[in-house]
Short mmCIF file of C-alpha atoms and ligand atoms in Angstrom, two decimals:
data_model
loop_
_atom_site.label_atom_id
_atom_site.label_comp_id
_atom_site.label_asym_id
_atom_site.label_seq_id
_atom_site.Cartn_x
_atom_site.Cartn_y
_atom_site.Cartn_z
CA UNK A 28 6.76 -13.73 10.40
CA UNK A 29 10.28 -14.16 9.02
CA UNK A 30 12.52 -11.43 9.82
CA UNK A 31 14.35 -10.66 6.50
CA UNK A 32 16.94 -8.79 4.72
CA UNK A 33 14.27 -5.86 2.50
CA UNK A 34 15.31 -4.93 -0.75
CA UNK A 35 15.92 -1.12 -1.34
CA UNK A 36 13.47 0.05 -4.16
CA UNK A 37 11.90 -3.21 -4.30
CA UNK A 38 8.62 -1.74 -5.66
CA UNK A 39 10.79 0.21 -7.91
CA UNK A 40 9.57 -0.21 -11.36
CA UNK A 41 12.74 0.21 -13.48
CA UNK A 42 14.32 -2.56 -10.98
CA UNK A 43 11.63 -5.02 -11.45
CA UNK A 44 11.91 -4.46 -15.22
CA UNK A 45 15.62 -5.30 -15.01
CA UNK A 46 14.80 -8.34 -12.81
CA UNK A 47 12.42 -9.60 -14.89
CA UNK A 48 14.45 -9.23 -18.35
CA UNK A 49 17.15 -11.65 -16.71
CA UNK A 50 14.35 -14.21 -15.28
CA UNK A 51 13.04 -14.16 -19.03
CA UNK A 52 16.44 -14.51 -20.54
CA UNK A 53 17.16 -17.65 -18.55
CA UNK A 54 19.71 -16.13 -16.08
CA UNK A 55 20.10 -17.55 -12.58
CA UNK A 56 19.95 -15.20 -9.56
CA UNK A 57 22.32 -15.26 -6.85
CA UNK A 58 22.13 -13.94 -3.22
CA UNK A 59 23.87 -10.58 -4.16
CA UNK A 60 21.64 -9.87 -6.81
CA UNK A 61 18.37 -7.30 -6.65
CA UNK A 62 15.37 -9.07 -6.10
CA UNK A 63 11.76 -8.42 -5.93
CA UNK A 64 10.95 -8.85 -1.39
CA UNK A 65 8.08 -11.17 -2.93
CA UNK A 66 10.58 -13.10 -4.67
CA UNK A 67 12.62 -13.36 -1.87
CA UNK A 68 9.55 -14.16 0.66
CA UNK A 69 8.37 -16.82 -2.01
CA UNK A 70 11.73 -18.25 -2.01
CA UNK A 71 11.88 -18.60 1.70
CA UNK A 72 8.73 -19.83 2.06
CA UNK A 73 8.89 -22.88 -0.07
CA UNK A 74 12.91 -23.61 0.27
CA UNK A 75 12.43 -23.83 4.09
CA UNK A 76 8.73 -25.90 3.83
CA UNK A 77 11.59 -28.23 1.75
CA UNK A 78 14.14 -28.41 3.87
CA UNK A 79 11.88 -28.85 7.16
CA UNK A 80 9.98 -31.64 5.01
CA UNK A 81 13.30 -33.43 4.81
CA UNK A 82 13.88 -33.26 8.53
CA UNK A 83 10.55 -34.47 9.59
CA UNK A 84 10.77 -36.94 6.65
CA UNK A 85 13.52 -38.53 8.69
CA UNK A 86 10.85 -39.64 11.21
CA UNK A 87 8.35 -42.22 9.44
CA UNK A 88 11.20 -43.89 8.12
CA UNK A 89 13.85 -44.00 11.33
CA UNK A 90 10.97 -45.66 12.97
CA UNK A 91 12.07 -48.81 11.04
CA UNK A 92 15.64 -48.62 11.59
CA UNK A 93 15.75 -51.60 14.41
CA UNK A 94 13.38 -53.33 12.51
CA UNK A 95 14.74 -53.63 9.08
CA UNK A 96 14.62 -57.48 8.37
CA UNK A 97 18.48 -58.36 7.39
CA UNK A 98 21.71 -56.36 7.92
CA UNK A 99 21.80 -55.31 4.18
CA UNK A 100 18.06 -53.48 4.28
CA UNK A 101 19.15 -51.57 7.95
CA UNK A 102 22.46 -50.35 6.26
CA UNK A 103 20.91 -48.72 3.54
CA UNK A 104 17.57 -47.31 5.65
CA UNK A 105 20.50 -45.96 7.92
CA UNK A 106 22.21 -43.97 4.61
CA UNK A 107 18.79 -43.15 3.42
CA UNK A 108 17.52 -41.43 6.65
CA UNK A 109 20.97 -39.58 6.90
CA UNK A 110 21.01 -38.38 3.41
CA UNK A 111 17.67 -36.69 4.50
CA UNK A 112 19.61 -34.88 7.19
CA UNK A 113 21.83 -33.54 4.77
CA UNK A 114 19.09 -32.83 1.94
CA UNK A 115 17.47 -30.73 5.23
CA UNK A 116 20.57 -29.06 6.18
CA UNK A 117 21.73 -28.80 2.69
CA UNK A 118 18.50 -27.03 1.79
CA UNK A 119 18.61 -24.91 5.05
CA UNK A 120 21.86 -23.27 4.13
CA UNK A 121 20.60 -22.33 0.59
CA UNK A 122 17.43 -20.61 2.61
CA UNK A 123 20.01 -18.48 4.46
CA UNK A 124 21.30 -16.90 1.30
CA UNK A 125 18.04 -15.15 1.41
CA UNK A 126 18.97 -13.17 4.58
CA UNK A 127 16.80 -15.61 7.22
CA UNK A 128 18.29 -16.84 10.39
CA UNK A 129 18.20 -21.16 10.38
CA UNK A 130 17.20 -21.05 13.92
CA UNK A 131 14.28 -18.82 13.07
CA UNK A 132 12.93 -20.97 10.47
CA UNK A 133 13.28 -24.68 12.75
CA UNK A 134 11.30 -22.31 15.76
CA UNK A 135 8.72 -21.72 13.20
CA UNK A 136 8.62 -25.70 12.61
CA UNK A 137 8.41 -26.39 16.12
CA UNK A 138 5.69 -23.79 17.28
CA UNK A 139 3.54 -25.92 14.55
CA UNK A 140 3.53 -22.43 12.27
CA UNK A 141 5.74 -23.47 9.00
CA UNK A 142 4.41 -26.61 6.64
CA UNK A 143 6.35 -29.41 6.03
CA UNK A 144 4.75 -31.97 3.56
CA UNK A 145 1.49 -33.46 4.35
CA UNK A 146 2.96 -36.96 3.26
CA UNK A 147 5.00 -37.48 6.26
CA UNK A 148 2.20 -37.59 8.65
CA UNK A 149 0.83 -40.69 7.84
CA UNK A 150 2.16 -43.69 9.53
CA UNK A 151 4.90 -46.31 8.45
CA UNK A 152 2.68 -49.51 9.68
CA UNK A 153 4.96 -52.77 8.04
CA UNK A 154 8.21 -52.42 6.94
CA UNK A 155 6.66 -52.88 3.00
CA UNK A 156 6.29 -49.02 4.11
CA UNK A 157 9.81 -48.23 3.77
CA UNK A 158 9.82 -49.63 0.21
CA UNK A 159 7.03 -47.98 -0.68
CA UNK A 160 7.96 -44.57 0.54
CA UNK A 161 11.79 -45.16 -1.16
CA UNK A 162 9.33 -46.14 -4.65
CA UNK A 163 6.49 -43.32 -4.16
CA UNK A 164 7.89 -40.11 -2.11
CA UNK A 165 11.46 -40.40 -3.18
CA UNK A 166 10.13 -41.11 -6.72
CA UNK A 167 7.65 -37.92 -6.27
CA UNK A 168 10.71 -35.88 -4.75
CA UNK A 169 12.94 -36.91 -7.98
CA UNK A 170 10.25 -36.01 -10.50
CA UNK A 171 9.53 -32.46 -8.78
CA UNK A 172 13.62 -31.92 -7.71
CA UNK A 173 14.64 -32.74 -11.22
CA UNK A 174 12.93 -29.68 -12.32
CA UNK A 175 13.49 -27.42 -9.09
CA UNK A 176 16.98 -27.65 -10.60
CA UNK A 177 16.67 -26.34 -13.51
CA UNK A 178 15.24 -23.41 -10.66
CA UNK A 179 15.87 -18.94 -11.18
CA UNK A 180 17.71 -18.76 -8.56
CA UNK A 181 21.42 -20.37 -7.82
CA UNK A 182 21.56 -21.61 -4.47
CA UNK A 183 18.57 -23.80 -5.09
CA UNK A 184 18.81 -24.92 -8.55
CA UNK A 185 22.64 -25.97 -7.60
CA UNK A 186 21.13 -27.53 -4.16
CA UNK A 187 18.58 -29.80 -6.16
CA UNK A 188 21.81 -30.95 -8.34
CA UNK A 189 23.43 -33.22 -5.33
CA UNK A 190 19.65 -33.80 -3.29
CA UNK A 191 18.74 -35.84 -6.34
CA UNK A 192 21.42 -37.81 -7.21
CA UNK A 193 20.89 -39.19 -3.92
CA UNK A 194 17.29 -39.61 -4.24
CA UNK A 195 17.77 -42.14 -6.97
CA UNK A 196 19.44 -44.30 -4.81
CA UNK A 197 16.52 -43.66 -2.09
CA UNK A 198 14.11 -44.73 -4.69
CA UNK A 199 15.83 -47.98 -6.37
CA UNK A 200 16.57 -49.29 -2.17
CA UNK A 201 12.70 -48.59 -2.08
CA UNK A 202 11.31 -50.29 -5.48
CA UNK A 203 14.07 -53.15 -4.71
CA UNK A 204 11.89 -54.36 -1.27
CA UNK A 205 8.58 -53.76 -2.83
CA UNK A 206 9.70 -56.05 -5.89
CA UNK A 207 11.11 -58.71 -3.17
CA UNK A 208 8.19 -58.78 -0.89
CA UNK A 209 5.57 -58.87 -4.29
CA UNK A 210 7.96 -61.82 -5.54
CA UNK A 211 7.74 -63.28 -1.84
CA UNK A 212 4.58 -64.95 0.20
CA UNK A 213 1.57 -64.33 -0.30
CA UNK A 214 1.96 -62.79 2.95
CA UNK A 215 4.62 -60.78 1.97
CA UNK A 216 2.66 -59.59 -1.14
CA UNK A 217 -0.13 -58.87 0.72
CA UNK A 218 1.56 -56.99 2.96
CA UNK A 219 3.16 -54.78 0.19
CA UNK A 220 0.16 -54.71 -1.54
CA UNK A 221 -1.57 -52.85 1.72
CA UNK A 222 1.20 -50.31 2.15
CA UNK A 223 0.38 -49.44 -1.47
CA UNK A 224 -3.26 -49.00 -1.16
CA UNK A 225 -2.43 -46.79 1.91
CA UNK A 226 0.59 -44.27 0.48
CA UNK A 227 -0.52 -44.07 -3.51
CA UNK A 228 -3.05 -41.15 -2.80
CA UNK A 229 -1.28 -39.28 0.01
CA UNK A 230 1.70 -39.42 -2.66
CA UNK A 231 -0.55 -37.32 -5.51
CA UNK A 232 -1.11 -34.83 -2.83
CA UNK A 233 2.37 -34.68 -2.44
CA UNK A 234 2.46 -32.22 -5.59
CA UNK A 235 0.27 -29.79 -3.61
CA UNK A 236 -3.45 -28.55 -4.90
CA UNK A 237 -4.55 -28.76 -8.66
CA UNK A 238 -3.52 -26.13 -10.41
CA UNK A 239 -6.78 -23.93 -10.63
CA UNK A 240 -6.51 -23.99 -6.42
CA UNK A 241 -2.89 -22.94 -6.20
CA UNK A 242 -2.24 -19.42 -4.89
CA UNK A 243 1.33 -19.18 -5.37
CA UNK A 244 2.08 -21.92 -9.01
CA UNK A 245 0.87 -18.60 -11.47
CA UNK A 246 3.82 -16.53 -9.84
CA UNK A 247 6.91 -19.29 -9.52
CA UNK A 248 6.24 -20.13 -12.77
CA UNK A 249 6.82 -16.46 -14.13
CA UNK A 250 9.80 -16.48 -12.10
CA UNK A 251 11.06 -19.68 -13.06
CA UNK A 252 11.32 -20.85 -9.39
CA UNK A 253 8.63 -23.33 -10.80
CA UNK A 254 9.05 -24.66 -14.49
CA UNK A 255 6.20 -27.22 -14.46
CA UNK A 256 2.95 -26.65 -12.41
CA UNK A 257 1.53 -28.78 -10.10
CA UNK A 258 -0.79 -30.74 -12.15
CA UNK A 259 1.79 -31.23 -14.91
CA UNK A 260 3.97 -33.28 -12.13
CA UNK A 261 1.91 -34.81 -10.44
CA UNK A 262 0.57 -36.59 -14.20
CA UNK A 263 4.36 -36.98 -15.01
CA UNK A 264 4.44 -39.12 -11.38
CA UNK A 265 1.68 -41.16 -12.42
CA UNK A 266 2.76 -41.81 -15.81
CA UNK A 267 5.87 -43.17 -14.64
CA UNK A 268 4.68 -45.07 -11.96
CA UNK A 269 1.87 -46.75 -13.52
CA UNK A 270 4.08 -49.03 -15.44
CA UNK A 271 6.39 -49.85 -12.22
CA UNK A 272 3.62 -51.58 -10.87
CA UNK A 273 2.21 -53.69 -13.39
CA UNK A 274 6.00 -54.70 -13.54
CA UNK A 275 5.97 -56.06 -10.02
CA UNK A 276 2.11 -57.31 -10.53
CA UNK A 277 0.82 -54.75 -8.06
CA UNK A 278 -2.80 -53.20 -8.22
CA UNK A 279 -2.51 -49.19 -7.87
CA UNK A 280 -5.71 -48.23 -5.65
CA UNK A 281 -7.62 -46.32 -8.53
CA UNK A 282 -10.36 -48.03 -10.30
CA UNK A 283 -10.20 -44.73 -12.88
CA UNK A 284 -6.71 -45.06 -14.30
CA UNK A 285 -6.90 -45.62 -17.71
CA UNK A 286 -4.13 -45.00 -20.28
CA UNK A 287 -4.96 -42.07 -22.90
CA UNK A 288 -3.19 -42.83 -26.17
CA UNK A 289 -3.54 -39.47 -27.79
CA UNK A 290 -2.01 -37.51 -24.62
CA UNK A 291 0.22 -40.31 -23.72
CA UNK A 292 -1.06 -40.05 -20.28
CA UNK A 293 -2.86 -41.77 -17.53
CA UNK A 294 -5.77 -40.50 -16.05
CA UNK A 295 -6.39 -40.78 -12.49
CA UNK A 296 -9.69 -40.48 -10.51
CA UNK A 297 -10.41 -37.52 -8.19
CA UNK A 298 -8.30 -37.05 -5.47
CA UNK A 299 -9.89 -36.19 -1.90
CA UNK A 300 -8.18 -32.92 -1.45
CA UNK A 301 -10.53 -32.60 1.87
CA UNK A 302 -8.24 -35.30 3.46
CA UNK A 303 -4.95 -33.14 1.89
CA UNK A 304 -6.46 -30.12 3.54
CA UNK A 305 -7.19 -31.44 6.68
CA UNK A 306 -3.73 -33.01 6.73
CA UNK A 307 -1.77 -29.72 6.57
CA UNK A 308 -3.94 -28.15 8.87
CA UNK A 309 -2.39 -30.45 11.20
CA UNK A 310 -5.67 -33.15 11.59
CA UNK A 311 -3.65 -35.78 10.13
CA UNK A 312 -2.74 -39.23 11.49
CA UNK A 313 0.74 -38.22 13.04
CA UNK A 314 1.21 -34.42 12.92
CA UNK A 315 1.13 -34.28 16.16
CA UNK A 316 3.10 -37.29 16.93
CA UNK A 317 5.65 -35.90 14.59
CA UNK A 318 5.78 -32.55 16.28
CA UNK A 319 6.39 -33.40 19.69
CA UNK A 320 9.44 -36.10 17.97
CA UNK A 321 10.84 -32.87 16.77
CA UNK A 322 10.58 -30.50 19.88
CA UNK A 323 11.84 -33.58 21.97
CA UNK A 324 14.89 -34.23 19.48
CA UNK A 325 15.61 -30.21 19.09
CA UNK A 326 15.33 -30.43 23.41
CA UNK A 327 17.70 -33.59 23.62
CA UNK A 328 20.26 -31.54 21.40
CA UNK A 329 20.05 -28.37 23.49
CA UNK A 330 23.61 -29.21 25.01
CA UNK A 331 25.13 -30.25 21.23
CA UNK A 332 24.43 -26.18 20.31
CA UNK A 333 25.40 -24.80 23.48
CA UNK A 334 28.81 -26.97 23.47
CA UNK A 335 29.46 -25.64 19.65
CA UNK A 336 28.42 -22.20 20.47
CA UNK A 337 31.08 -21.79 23.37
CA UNK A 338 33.78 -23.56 21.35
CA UNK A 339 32.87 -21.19 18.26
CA UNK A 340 33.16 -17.99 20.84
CA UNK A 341 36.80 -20.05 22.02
CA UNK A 342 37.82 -19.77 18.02
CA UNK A 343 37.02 -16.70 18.28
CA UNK A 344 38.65 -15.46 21.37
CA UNK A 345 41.57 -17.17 20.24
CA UNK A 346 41.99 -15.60 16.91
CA UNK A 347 41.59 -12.48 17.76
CA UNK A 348 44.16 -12.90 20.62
CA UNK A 349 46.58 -14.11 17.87
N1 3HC B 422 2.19 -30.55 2.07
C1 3HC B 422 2.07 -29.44 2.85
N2 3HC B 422 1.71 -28.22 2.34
C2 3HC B 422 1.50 -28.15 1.03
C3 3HC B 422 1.63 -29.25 0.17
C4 3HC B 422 2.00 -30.49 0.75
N3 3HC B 422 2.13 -31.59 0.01
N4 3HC B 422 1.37 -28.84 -1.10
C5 3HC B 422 1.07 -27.53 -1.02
N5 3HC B 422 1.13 -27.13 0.26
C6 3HC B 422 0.83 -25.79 0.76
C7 3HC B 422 1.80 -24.76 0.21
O1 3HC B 422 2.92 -24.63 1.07
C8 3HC B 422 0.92 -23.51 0.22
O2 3HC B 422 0.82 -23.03 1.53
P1 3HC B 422 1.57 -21.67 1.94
O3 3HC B 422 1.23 -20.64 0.90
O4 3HC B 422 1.02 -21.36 3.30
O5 3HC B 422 3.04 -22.01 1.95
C9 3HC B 422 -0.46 -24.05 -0.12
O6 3HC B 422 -0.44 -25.43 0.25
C10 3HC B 422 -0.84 -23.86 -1.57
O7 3HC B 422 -0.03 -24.71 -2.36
P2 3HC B 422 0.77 -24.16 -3.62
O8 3HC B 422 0.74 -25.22 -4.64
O9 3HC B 422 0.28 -22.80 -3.99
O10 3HC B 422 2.21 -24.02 -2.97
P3 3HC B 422 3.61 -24.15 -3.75
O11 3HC B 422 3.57 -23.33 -4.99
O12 3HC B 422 4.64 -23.89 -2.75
O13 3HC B 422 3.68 -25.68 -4.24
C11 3HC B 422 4.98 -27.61 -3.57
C12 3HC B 422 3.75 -26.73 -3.27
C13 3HC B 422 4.75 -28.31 -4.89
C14 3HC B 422 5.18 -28.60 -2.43
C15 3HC B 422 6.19 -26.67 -3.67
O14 3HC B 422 6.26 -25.92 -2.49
C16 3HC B 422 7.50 -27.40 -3.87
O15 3HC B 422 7.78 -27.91 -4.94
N6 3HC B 422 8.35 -27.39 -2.82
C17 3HC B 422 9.71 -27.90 -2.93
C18 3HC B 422 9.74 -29.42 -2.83
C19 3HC B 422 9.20 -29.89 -1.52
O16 3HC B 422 9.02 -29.18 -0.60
N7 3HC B 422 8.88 -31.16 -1.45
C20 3HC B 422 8.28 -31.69 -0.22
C21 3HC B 422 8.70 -33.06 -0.01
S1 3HC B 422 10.35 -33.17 0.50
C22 3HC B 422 10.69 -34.74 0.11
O17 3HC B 422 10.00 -35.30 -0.66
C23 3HC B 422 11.88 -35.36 0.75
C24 3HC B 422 12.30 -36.59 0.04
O18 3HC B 422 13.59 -36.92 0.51
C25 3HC B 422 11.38 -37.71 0.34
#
């Protein structure tokens, strides 16, 4: 369990009043301010499940890096892959304004005991894969980082602010090869057509459980870490994607969908939340596969940290000689 930082008084009533008169008034809350420990642990929780989601996310897609079929497509899966780094990183730091160690919270990822999102452990199998993740998980990150910055507290409501400007880029490279290969051969349609079929459901899941199964939506939405639930995303996601396809003549794997005119929405069919649970219990295609690329990479880089760590203790030595 992560160490952290406890709040004096934080069961004291007058305090939580206080704190939850400026979370009702709109106000953002920064590192130095009182907070409720559940806040804080909520907080934690799901801004380091983010930011080790981006790291891992890194993986299905890098796998295509010497494969990318022209110059132009491997310059701009090399950008997209790094801006994940940063998103990770990024999203790391704003977790350590809550009083948690980053090396703490990657351990946790590496013993297999934090979540990262179930959607990266399912396996990029063409490269219509990479457009498809760009067009479905970047365009499921955008619709639920749009709102995570509009989050209670500072750090991660400013984070979201840079993480999705970069996202739209992730998604237009994305929708940009499925629109090529669905203009291409019928091959090459095919082919996208497959990578659909395979990532459209995994991508609903994305959003997490329905609303009625969510232990932790009732609370984040009280405290404005959340401002739309689950459910109300994951609709917003298939509203705007529905249309993308029929614009690039592609068949979304859902015999249900059907367009409601009074709601304005498109309903979906049931989604197999047996598979999504199975998935973060670590039964999915690649969770392990994606584990073991992690403790290998965080091995491999054993000598980066050690080599910073005695030049920061140098920088130190040094200016406290001077
Ligand atoms: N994958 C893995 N675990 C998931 C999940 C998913 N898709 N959806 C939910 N869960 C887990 C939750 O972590 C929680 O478990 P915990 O209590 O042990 O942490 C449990 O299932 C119940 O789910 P809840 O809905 O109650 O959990 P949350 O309120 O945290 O909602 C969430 C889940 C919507 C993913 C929310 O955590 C969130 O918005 N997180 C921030 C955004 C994020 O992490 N996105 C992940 C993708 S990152 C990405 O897309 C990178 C981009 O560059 C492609």
């Amino acid at each position: 369990m992560t160490q952290t930082r406890s709040t004096p008084q934080s069961d004291d009533p007058a305090r939580v009043a206080a704190f939850e008169a400026r979370i009702a008034a709109g106000e953002s809350i920064e590192p130095k301010d009182w907070m409720p420990d559940k806040y804080r642990r909520q907080l934690i929780r799901m801004m380091s499940q983010h930011a080790h989601s981006e790291i891992v996310g890194m993986l299905p897609e890098g796998n295509w890096i010497t494969r990318a079929p022209s110059l132009r497509r491997k310059i701009a899966l090399i950008a997209k892959v790094q801006d994940e780094a940063g998103h990770g990183l990024y999203i790391y730091c704003g977790t350590e304004t809550l009083g948690v160690d980053r090396g703490e919270l990657i351990q946790q990822l590496l013993d297999g005991t934090a979540k990262y999102s179930s959607i990266f452990n399912y396996p990029t199998l063409s490269w219509a894969d990479i457009g498809v993740i760009g067009w479905f998980v970047d365009g499921a990150a955008i619709v639920n980082q749009t709102i995570l910055a509009k989050a209670s507290y500072g750090p991660y409501a400013r984070a979201m602010v840079r993480v999705c400007k970069e996202e739209n880029f992730h998604k237009r490279q994305g929708y940009e090869i499925v629109a090529t290969l669905a203009n291409g051969t019928p091959a090459q349609k095919a082919m996208v057509q497959d990578a659909v079929n395979r990532w459209w459901w995994p991508s609903l899941m994305m959003f997490g459980p329905s609303d009625t199964d969510s232990p932790n939506t009732a609370e984040l939405i009280r405290w404005k870490v959340k401002r739309k639930t689950n459910d109300e995303l994951r609709q917003r996601f298939v509203n705007l994607t529905v249309p993308q396809a029929a614009a690039v003549q592609l068949t979304l794997p859902d015999p249900s969908l059907a367009y409601d005119a009074t709601s304005e929405n498109w309903h979906f069919g049931p989604i197999d939340w047996d598979e999504f649970t199975q998935v973060i219990r670590g039964n999915g295609p690649c969770n392990r596969e994606r584990l073991e690329a992690r403790r290998k990479a965080h091995d491999d880089g054993a000598w980066v940290r050690e080599a910073a760590a005695v030049h920061a203790a140098k920088q130190r030595a040094a200016s406290a000689a001077a």
